[in-house]
Amino acid sequence: MKTKEGIGVSPGVAIAPAAIVDAEEFDIPERHVAPELSGREINRLEKAVEISQNEILDLRKSTSEQIGKEIASIFDFHLGLLKDTTLLKKFTDAINDDHVTSEYAVAAVLRAYAKEFLDMPQYLADRVKDVYDIEKRLLRNLVGQSRQALKHLESDRILLAHDLTPSQTAGMDREHVLGLAIDAGGQTSHTAIVAKALGIPAVVGLNSVTGEATAGDMVIIDGHRGTVIIDPDEKTLAHYRVLAKQQVEFIHSLDSLKDLPAVTLDGHEINLLGNIEFPAEAASVINKGGTGIGLYRTEFLYLGAESEPTEEDHYNAYKEVIDLCKGRPIVVRTLDLGADKQTQSRARTPERNPFLGCRSIRFCLQELPMFKTQIRALLRASVDADVRMMFPLITNLRELRQAKAIVRDVAEDLEEDGIEHRHDIPLGMMIETPSAALQCNAFAQEVDFFSIGTNDLIQYTLAVDRANEKVAPLFTAAHPAILRLIKEVIRAGQRYEVPVSLCGEMGGDVVFTMLLMGLGVTTFSCTPPAIPEIKQLIRSVTMEQAAKVARRVMTFDGDQEILNYIRVATRKVLPDAYTNF
Ligand code: PEP
Ligand code: MG
């Protein structure tokens, strides 16, 4: 039994055998198995060799059809290697004699083989790339499921991965993936956000979990405490089964709040909305008692899709959300692609610093046909619906004005074409950068609403990559600089009568709810599973209490001091909460 600590990003306990994904980019450590398990390792190896051979045959066929026979012949060498009995014997000898995993046997034998090639004349040395290719293919088929298989698992699994892209997370088999354990990532990486939205327990920032488990090992995930246990003993398994039951009971205990308003003990009403990534999630928001959608991350239409969504794809997605919401307000954010979302993996030359690069509104302003397609669909879909349009990552007034001008252009085109569309859609922007927060008075005079995106606001204010586990402890919403920026934005909203909501992950963390209410936040938008607990807190305090917490917190100058204070304050209000503050 091995226990690993990481960052719990999506609560809940999950217990299932491991499936390991994406072994391509990292080393396979030397792992030993008991001699009696050598047979199992050889079976796995034989299966991986067979799958790899079939894959190469398919590739050879399609390449031959599409490009030509000569190019396709490069795969003959790959096939030859996989049929080379001397090489295959070396794999099995390593497993039988050294009692290592089949992954390690493949990696070690092929690395040695590659070295031999490197010492040969140039024309043969070039073949080393093919050896590496075969190694990757075998490893992928051994330790993991292929990307395709991620979408269709045959039975319940906990996925162990070095990293998962938001596209992979969005496209995975939701029925059979019970939990995620990931080497990389931070609290607000998009993989974490999607896991939370789907209610899949997840722990990230584990550094080397993939090197410490073999496919099929039993794994426990405690997404609440950030713990992953590999190969647990019976006592531990029994303990976690009880924990899992308690969590489910706690979640159900909040069901009765669903139809009650999010109102404080002294009668102040708070708007409690949900964040969604996929249209169907709108139903979860409503089931959990949310009164609308405060953030629809529309770029997820692109993630996991095989081809670029058409105007009709956009239109149908928006219509689905509108139908599910039945008149409730919906804030649709325009495409926030880039950085960790899609563009890099497809780019010919990936950006050096994608989080500071061509992402979000910048990408849309450079890809006008794509941007206009989305806006067209949205204006068409939102006739007679309470839909608002929001631009992400605005950093200066010029960008905002350009984006607004494009909406006007698209509306004119629709008018000219005689197509029914929305004429007066409210236009808002996210406050996600220090520049936007510091210039909020000017922005307030040009938008209909603000939404504070604390995930990026923290990343850009504290200079901490939100998806980098190495700096994850520095990523905190409790930093006084963040709280001051939030306060500034709320004040500007009050001054110019521009509604302000908060839709970053901070809004779904109950520890911050009282503080944010005290700072003046009256609209929260959070991941659907967090709605009941946030509502419970709102209904358990007075606005005066919240204001007092905020006043006190603003006198502190360290994030740890702030965090300790709000944890204690929250625990006093919610003594029975299951959440580990
Ligand atoms: C944010 O940055 O806080 C936000 C809500 O947007 P996203 O997490 O999609 O970047
Ligand atoms: Mg953001």
XYZ file of C-alpha atoms and ligand atoms in Angstrom, residues 190 297 333 336 341 359-360 392-393 430 432 453-457 460 466, ligand 2:
19
model
C -9.250 23.466 -16.565
C -17.631 28.336 -21.049
C -18.985 33.773 -22.498
C -11.905 31.513 -24.423
C -7.279 25.090 -24.180
C -5.557 33.405 -26.026
C -9.145 34.257 -25.396
C -13.172 37.069 -21.587
C -9.702 38.358 -20.766
C -14.782 39.414 -17.350
C -9.500 38.571 -15.058
C -12.824 35.600 -12.969
C -10.655 34.945 -9.965
C -8.829 31.987 -11.530
C -7.063 34.146 -14.035
C -7.057 37.201 -11.803
C -1.937 37.187 -13.461
C -2.751 28.193 -12.441
Mg -10.435 32.855 -17.085
